[in-house]
Coordinates of C-alpha atoms and ligand atoms in Angstrom, one line a residue:
M620 CA -7.3 124.8 132.9
I621 CA -6.7 128.0 131.1
S622 CA -3.3 129.8 131.6
H623 CA -3.5 133.2 131.5
V624 CA 0.3 133.6 131.1
L625 CA 1.4 134.9 128.1
P626 CA 2.2 131.9 126.1
T627 CA 6.1 132.7 124.7
Y628 CA 7.4 129.6 126.7
N629 CA 6.9 125.7 125.8
R630 CA 6.7 125.0 129.6
A631 CA 7.3 121.2 130.5
P632 CA 4.3 120.2 133.0
I633 CA 5.8 120.5 136.3
A634 CA 6.0 122.7 139.1
F635 CA 8.7 122.7 141.9
E636 CA 7.6 124.1 145.5
R637 CA 11.2 123.7 147.2
G638 CA 14.8 123.1 146.3
E639 CA 17.7 121.6 148.6
G640 CA 21.0 122.4 146.8
A641 CA 21.2 120.1 143.7
W642 CA 17.7 118.9 143.9
A643 CA 14.0 120.8 142.7
I644 CA 11.2 118.8 144.7
A645 CA 7.8 119.0 142.5
T646 CA 4.6 120.2 143.8
D647 CA 4.0 116.2 143.6
G648 CA 6.8 115.2 145.9
T649 CA 9.2 114.2 142.7
R650 CA 12.8 114.6 143.5
Y651 CA 14.7 116.1 140.3
L652 CA 18.4 116.3 140.2
D653 CA 18.8 119.3 138.4
L654 CA 21.4 119.8 136.2
G655 CA 20.0 123.1 134.3
A656 CA 20.3 125.0 137.7
G657 CA 17.7 127.9 136.3
I658 CA 19.7 128.4 133.2
A659 CA 23.0 128.8 135.1
V660 CA 21.4 131.1 137.4
N661 CA 21.4 128.8 141.4
A662 CA 25.3 128.0 140.9
L663 CA 25.2 128.0 144.8
G664 CA 22.0 125.4 144.6
H665 CA 18.8 125.6 145.9
A666 CA 18.1 127.3 148.9
N667 CA 21.7 127.4 150.1
P668 CA 21.6 128.6 153.7
A669 CA 24.0 131.2 153.4
L670 CA 22.2 133.0 150.7
V671 CA 18.9 132.6 152.6
A672 CA 20.8 134.2 155.4
A673 CA 22.0 137.1 153.5
L674 CA 18.8 137.6 152.1
T675 CA 16.5 137.4 155.0
E676 CA 19.1 139.9 157.3
Q677 CA 18.5 142.4 154.2
A678 CA 14.9 142.0 154.1
G679 CA 14.5 142.7 157.7
R680 CA 16.4 145.9 157.3
I681 CA 15.8 147.8 154.3
W682 CA 14.4 146.5 150.3
H683 CA 14.8 149.6 148.3
V684 CA 15.9 153.0 148.5
S685 CA 16.6 154.0 144.9
N686 CA 19.9 155.8 143.4
L687 CA 19.3 158.7 144.8
Y688 CA 20.8 157.9 147.7
Q689 CA 24.2 155.9 148.5
I690 CA 23.4 152.2 149.0
P691 CA 26.6 150.6 150.7
E692 CA 24.8 147.2 150.3
Q693 CA 26.0 148.0 146.1
E694 CA 28.7 149.9 147.0
R695 CA 30.1 146.6 148.5
L696 CA 29.4 144.9 145.9
A697 CA 30.8 146.8 143.5
D698 CA 34.1 146.6 145.7
L699 CA 34.4 142.8 145.5
L700 CA 33.8 143.4 141.6
V701 CA 36.3 145.4 141.2
A702 CA 38.9 143.7 143.7
H703 CA 38.7 140.4 141.4
T704 CA 38.5 141.5 138.3
F705 CA 40.1 143.7 135.6
A706 CA 37.4 146.6 136.3
D707 CA 37.5 150.1 138.1
T708 CA 33.7 150.6 137.9
V709 CA 30.3 148.9 138.2
F710 CA 26.6 149.5 137.2
V711 CA 24.3 146.9 138.9
T712 CA 21.3 146.1 137.0
N713 CA 18.5 143.5 137.2
S714 CA 18.9 140.8 134.4
G715 CA 21.5 140.3 131.8
T716 CA 19.4 141.9 129.0
E717 CA 20.1 145.0 130.9
A718 CA 23.5 144.6 131.2
A719 CA 23.6 144.5 127.7
E720 CA 21.7 147.5 126.8
L721 CA 23.9 149.6 129.1
A722 CA 27.0 147.8 127.6
I723 CA 26.0 148.8 124.2
K724 CA 25.3 152.4 124.7
M725 CA 28.7 152.9 127.4
A726 CA 30.8 151.6 123.8
R727 CA 29.1 154.2 121.5
K728 CA 28.7 157.0 124.4
Y729 CA 32.8 156.6 124.2
W730 CA 33.0 157.3 120.7
S731 CA 30.6 160.3 120.8
E732 CA 32.6 161.7 123.7
K733 CA 35.6 161.1 121.5
G734 CA 34.1 163.3 118.7
E735 CA 34.5 160.1 116.7
D736 CA 31.5 158.5 114.2
R737 CA 32.2 154.6 115.3
S738 CA 29.2 152.8 116.4
E739 CA 29.0 149.7 114.6
I740 CA 29.0 147.0 116.9
L741 CA 30.5 143.7 115.8
T742 CA 29.1 140.6 116.9
F743 CA 28.4 136.7 116.3
E744 CA 26.4 134.2 114.9
G745 CA 24.6 132.3 117.2
A746 CA 25.1 134.8 119.7
F747 CA 22.7 135.5 122.6
H748 CA 22.3 138.9 124.3
G749 CA 18.8 139.0 125.6
R750 CA 15.7 139.8 124.0
S751 CA 15.2 143.5 124.3
T752 CA 15.1 145.2 121.4
G753 CA 19.2 146.4 121.1
A754 CA 19.9 142.8 122.4
I755 CA 17.7 140.9 119.8
A756 CA 19.3 143.7 117.3
A757 CA 22.9 142.3 118.7
S758 CA 22.4 139.1 118.7
G759 CA 20.9 138.7 114.7
G760 CA 19.5 135.2 115.2
E761 CA 16.3 134.8 112.5
K762 CA 14.1 133.5 115.4
M763 CA 15.2 136.3 118.1
V764 CA 14.4 139.0 115.5
K765 CA 11.3 138.2 112.9
G766 CA 8.4 140.9 112.9
F767 CA 10.4 142.3 115.4
G768 CA 12.1 145.3 112.7
P769 CA 12.8 147.6 112.3
L770 CA 15.8 146.5 114.1
M771 CA 18.5 149.0 116.0
P772 CA 21.0 149.5 113.4
G773 CA 24.5 149.6 113.7
F774 CA 25.7 145.5 114.1
V775 CA 27.5 143.2 111.6
H776 CA 27.2 139.6 112.5
L777 CA 30.3 137.5 112.1
P778 CA 30.1 133.6 111.3
W779 CA 31.0 132.2 114.8
G780 CA 35.0 131.9 115.6
D781 CA 35.7 133.2 112.1
M782 CA 38.8 135.3 113.1
D783 CA 39.7 136.2 109.5
A784 CA 36.2 137.5 109.2
L785 CA 36.4 139.8 112.0
E786 CA 40.2 141.0 111.0
A787 CA 38.5 141.8 107.8
A788 CA 35.4 143.8 109.7
I789 CA 37.3 145.6 112.2
G790 CA 38.1 149.3 111.5
P791 CA 37.8 153.1 111.5
R792 CA 34.0 152.4 112.3
T793 CA 34.0 149.8 115.1
A794 CA 33.2 150.6 118.2
A795 CA 33.2 147.3 119.8
V796 CA 33.4 144.0 119.3
M797 CA 30.7 141.9 121.6
L798 CA 30.9 138.2 122.4
E799 CA 30.4 135.2 125.0
P800 CA 33.9 133.5 125.8
V801 CA 31.7 130.4 125.5
Q802 CA 28.2 131.1 123.7
G803 CA 25.5 129.3 126.1
E804 CA 22.6 129.5 123.6
G805 CA 24.4 129.1 120.7
G806 CA 25.1 125.3 121.8
I807 CA 27.8 125.7 124.3
R808 CA 30.6 127.0 122.2
P809 CA 34.0 128.1 123.8
L810 CA 36.0 130.2 121.8
P811 CA 39.6 129.1 122.1
D812 CA 42.0 131.2 124.5
A813 CA 44.0 131.7 121.0
D814 CA 41.0 133.3 119.2
L815 CA 40.2 135.5 122.1
R816 CA 43.8 136.9 122.5
R817 CA 43.5 137.4 119.2
V818 CA 40.2 139.5 119.5
R819 CA 42.0 141.1 121.9
A820 CA 44.8 142.2 119.9
L821 CA 42.3 143.2 116.9
C822 CA 40.7 145.7 119.5
D823 CA 44.1 147.0 120.6
R824 CA 45.4 147.2 116.7
T825 CA 41.9 149.6 115.9
G826 CA 41.3 150.9 119.4
A827 CA 37.7 149.2 119.4
L828 CA 36.3 148.2 123.1
L829 CA 36.0 144.5 123.5
I830 CA 32.2 144.0 125.2
L831 CA 32.6 140.2 127.0
D832 CA 28.7 138.5 127.6
E833 CA 29.8 136.6 130.8
V834 CA 25.9 136.5 131.4
Q835 CA 26.5 132.6 131.4
S836 CA 30.3 131.6 131.2
G837 CA 30.9 133.7 134.2
M838 CA 30.7 133.8 138.6
G839 CA 33.0 130.6 138.5
R840 CA 31.0 128.7 135.8
T841 CA 33.9 127.8 133.8
G842 CA 36.3 127.1 136.7
K843 CA 37.8 130.6 136.8
L844 CA 35.4 133.5 138.0
F845 CA 35.1 134.9 134.5
A846 CA 36.2 132.9 131.5
H847 CA 38.2 135.3 129.7
E848 CA 40.9 134.1 132.9
W849 CA 41.7 131.0 130.9
A850 CA 43.0 133.3 127.9
G851 CA 44.7 135.6 130.1
V852 CA 43.6 139.0 128.3
T853 CA 40.6 141.2 129.7
P854 CA 38.3 143.0 128.3
D855 CA 37.1 146.6 128.3
I856 CA 33.1 145.9 129.3
M857 CA 31.9 142.6 130.6
M858 CA 28.4 141.9 131.3
V859 CA 27.5 139.6 134.2
A860 CA 24.4 138.5 135.7
K861 CA 22.7 134.8 136.2
G862 CA 25.4 133.0 139.1
I863 CA 25.9 136.6 140.7
G864 CA 22.5 136.7 142.1
G865 CA 22.3 132.8 143.0
G866 CA 18.7 132.9 141.9
F867 CA 17.9 136.5 142.8
P868 CA 17.7 138.8 140.0
L869 CA 20.6 140.8 139.7
G870 CA 23.1 141.8 136.9
A871 CA 25.8 144.0 136.4
V872 CA 28.0 145.9 133.7
L873 CA 31.8 145.9 134.7
A874 CA 34.2 148.7 132.4
T875 CA 37.6 150.1 133.1
E876 CA 37.3 153.9 133.7
A877 CA 38.9 154.5 130.8
A878 CA 35.6 152.7 129.0
A879 CA 33.1 153.8 131.2
A880 CA 34.4 157.9 130.4
G881 CA 31.3 158.9 129.0
M882 CA 28.9 157.4 131.4
A883 CA 28.6 160.3 133.4
A884 CA 25.4 161.5 136.0
G885 CA 22.0 161.6 133.8
T886 CA 23.4 159.0 130.9
H887 CA 21.9 156.1 132.6
G888 CA 19.9 154.8 135.0
S889 CA 17.5 152.2 136.7
T890 CA 15.0 152.2 139.4
Y891 CA 15.3 149.0 141.2
G892 CA 18.9 148.5 139.6
G893 CA 21.4 147.9 142.6
N894 CA 18.7 147.8 145.4
P895 CA 19.9 146.6 148.8
L896 CA 18.4 143.2 148.4
A897 CA 20.0 142.1 145.3
C898 CA 23.4 143.1 146.6
A899 CA 23.5 142.3 150.0
V900 CA 23.1 138.7 147.8
G901 CA 25.1 139.5 145.6
A902 CA 28.1 140.5 147.8
R903 CA 27.9 136.6 149.6
V904 CA 27.7 135.3 146.1
M905 CA 31.1 136.8 145.2
E906 CA 32.4 136.4 148.7
I907 CA 31.6 132.1 148.3
V908 CA 32.5 131.9 144.7
A909 CA 35.9 134.2 144.1
D910 CA 37.6 132.0 147.2
P911 CA 40.2 130.1 145.1
A912 CA 39.3 126.9 147.0
F913 CA 35.7 127.2 146.1
L914 CA 37.0 127.4 142.3
S915 CA 39.8 124.8 142.6
E916 CA 36.8 122.5 143.4
V917 CA 34.4 123.4 140.8
N918 CA 37.6 122.4 138.3
R919 CA 37.7 118.8 140.2
K920 CA 34.2 118.2 140.2
A921 CA 34.2 119.2 135.9
G922 CA 36.6 117.4 135.3
L923 CA 35.0 114.2 137.5
L924 CA 31.4 114.6 135.5
R925 CA 33.7 115.6 132.1
Q926 CA 35.1 111.8 132.4
K927 CA 31.9 110.5 133.6
L928 CA 29.9 112.2 130.7
E929 CA 32.9 110.7 127.9
A930 CA 32.1 107.5 128.8
L931 CA 28.0 107.8 128.5
V932 CA 29.2 109.4 124.8
A933 CA 30.6 106.4 124.3
A934 CA 28.3 104.0 125.7
H935 CA 25.3 105.5 123.7
P936 CA 26.6 106.4 119.9
E937 CA 23.3 106.8 118.3
V938 CA 22.0 109.5 121.1
F939 CA 25.7 111.3 121.3
E940 CA 28.4 112.4 119.5
S941 CA 30.8 114.5 121.6
V942 CA 30.8 116.6 125.1
R943 CA 32.3 119.7 124.5
G944 CA 32.8 123.1 126.9
Q945 CA 34.4 124.1 129.8
G946 CA 34.1 123.9 134.1
L947 CA 30.1 123.3 134.7
M948 CA 29.4 124.7 131.7
L949 CA 29.0 122.0 129.4
G950 CA 27.2 120.3 126.6
L951 CA 26.3 117.1 125.2
K952 CA 26.5 117.2 121.4
C953 CA 23.3 114.9 120.0
K954 CA 22.4 112.8 117.5
V955 CA 18.8 112.9 118.3
A956 CA 16.6 116.4 119.1
P957 CA 18.0 117.6 122.6
A958 CA 14.1 118.7 123.4
D959 CA 13.6 114.6 123.5
L960 CA 16.7 114.1 125.6
V961 CA 15.3 116.8 127.9
K962 CA 11.9 115.0 127.8
A963 CA 13.7 112.1 128.6
G964 CA 15.5 113.2 131.5
Y965 CA 12.1 114.3 132.9
A966 CA 10.9 110.4 133.1
E967 CA 14.2 109.8 135.4
H968 CA 14.1 113.0 137.1
I969 CA 16.9 114.9 135.8
L970 CA 16.7 118.3 134.9
T971 CA 18.8 119.7 131.7
V972 CA 18.6 122.3 129.2
P973 CA 18.6 122.3 125.3
A974 CA 20.6 124.6 123.3
G975 CA 21.3 125.2 119.9
D976 CA 23.4 123.4 117.6
G977 CA 21.7 119.9 118.5
V978 CA 23.1 120.6 122.0
L979 CA 21.9 119.3 125.5
R980 CA 23.5 121.9 128.3
L981 CA 24.5 120.8 131.5
L982 CA 24.9 123.7 133.8
P983 CA 24.4 122.3 137.6
P984 CA 25.0 124.0 140.9
L985 CA 28.7 124.5 141.3
T986 CA 28.1 123.1 144.6
I987 CA 26.9 119.6 142.9
T988 CA 28.8 116.6 145.2
D989 CA 30.7 113.9 143.6
A990 CA 27.9 111.2 144.4
E991 CA 25.3 113.5 142.7
I992 CA 27.5 113.9 139.7
A993 CA 27.3 110.0 139.5
E994 CA 23.5 110.1 140.1
A995 CA 23.2 112.6 137.4
V996 CA 25.2 110.4 134.7
Q997 CA 23.2 107.3 135.9
R998 CA 19.8 109.1 135.3
L999 CA 21.1 110.8 131.6
D1000 CA 22.4 106.5 130.7
R1001 CA 18.6 105.8 131.3
A1002 CA 17.2 108.6 129.5
A1003 CA 19.1 108.0 126.7
G1004 CA 18.4 104.3 126.8
R1005 CA 14.6 105.4 126.6
L1006 CA 15.5 106.9 122.6
E1007 CA 17.7 103.5 121.6
Ligands
PLP1457 C1 25.3 135.0 127.4 C2 23.9 135.5 127.7 N1 23.5 137.0 127.6 C3 22.3 137.6 128.1 C4 21.4 137.0 128.7 C5 20.2 137.5 129.5 O1 19.8 137.8 130.3 P1 18.3 137.5 130.9 O2 17.8 136.8 130.6 O3 18.9 137.7 132.3 O4 18.1 139.3 130.8 C6 21.6 135.4 129.1 C7 20.5 134.7 128.9 O5 20.4 133.4 128.9 C8 22.5 135.1 128.1 O6 22.7 133.1 128.0

């Protein structure tokens, strides 16, 4: 059959028609254990009753009004995000890419309002901030930018985690440092807590703003509401998306009042951003995920999964090298091509996601059960066996 969809993705020949918690059910009835969660999106699993209720209840009332009016659901989501984070103010977007765009604009506007010529943004190799022209320029990855130039100027790409390179590059022209506390697409690469504290200290010393991209690492994924909390530091601007909508398109930029000072009326906007439907779902997700009891369960389950994965790696030394990551944002560093393991996983009815740096990503719903964790590792064991 000829597809009329632009072929920018290499898609697996599987279509899903239904989901239940950690399970995605294909059109032929096969039940796949979903350790990809739509790339860290379905944080509360498929068809979560609380989210279905939030969505359908709101759908029966009002979907869209535009940001020309007060939107109580948007206010509620912003209140929740501010109550649980460093932030004083929130702009609601539809995606992580849109959050990246605003984060970049906000940082530059901050300095232009001060009358200072500081537009340079320091980013790290292996980063992924989205696919817009600004976000690819920020990431700088060869595959992402090739053929799309001229790129937006003003980004400097440093080797991942190289604090000395950061110290040498940061200075009076630096508007901001932008990074993922745990690189996702780059291969589940956590920045050590001490290094994140050093980034914060360098920003404080030079005045540069710290932008954290928590699109993938946020919303409970690492066992804290946001990954930077492990290091005990806060950013000036933070990008959120994926898990915050639990599967409904939603993102946000959170900022301190000072960092957002330049963003007056007319400086940014979005037709759909912050619509009542998305915000009703997002607020429900926040209520569930920000609960300390929920996060402590994430940590307990993460410990269980990690322990089983360590044993899996030991049992398949030809296939796996190590386990990395934090919480339920885990990666298996592979000795085989991760794409081959993803394929072997399909044969064992388990969904995983490849990442850079030879890593297979495991991003289960945060609601996965202990029994499903055990089942998942058995399926990964059989998938690995197929490649030996
Ligand atoms: C860290 C990070 N930032 C930004 C994005 C872009 O988000 P979206 O695909 O929602 O535009 C992603 C998506 O994978 C991401 O992982």
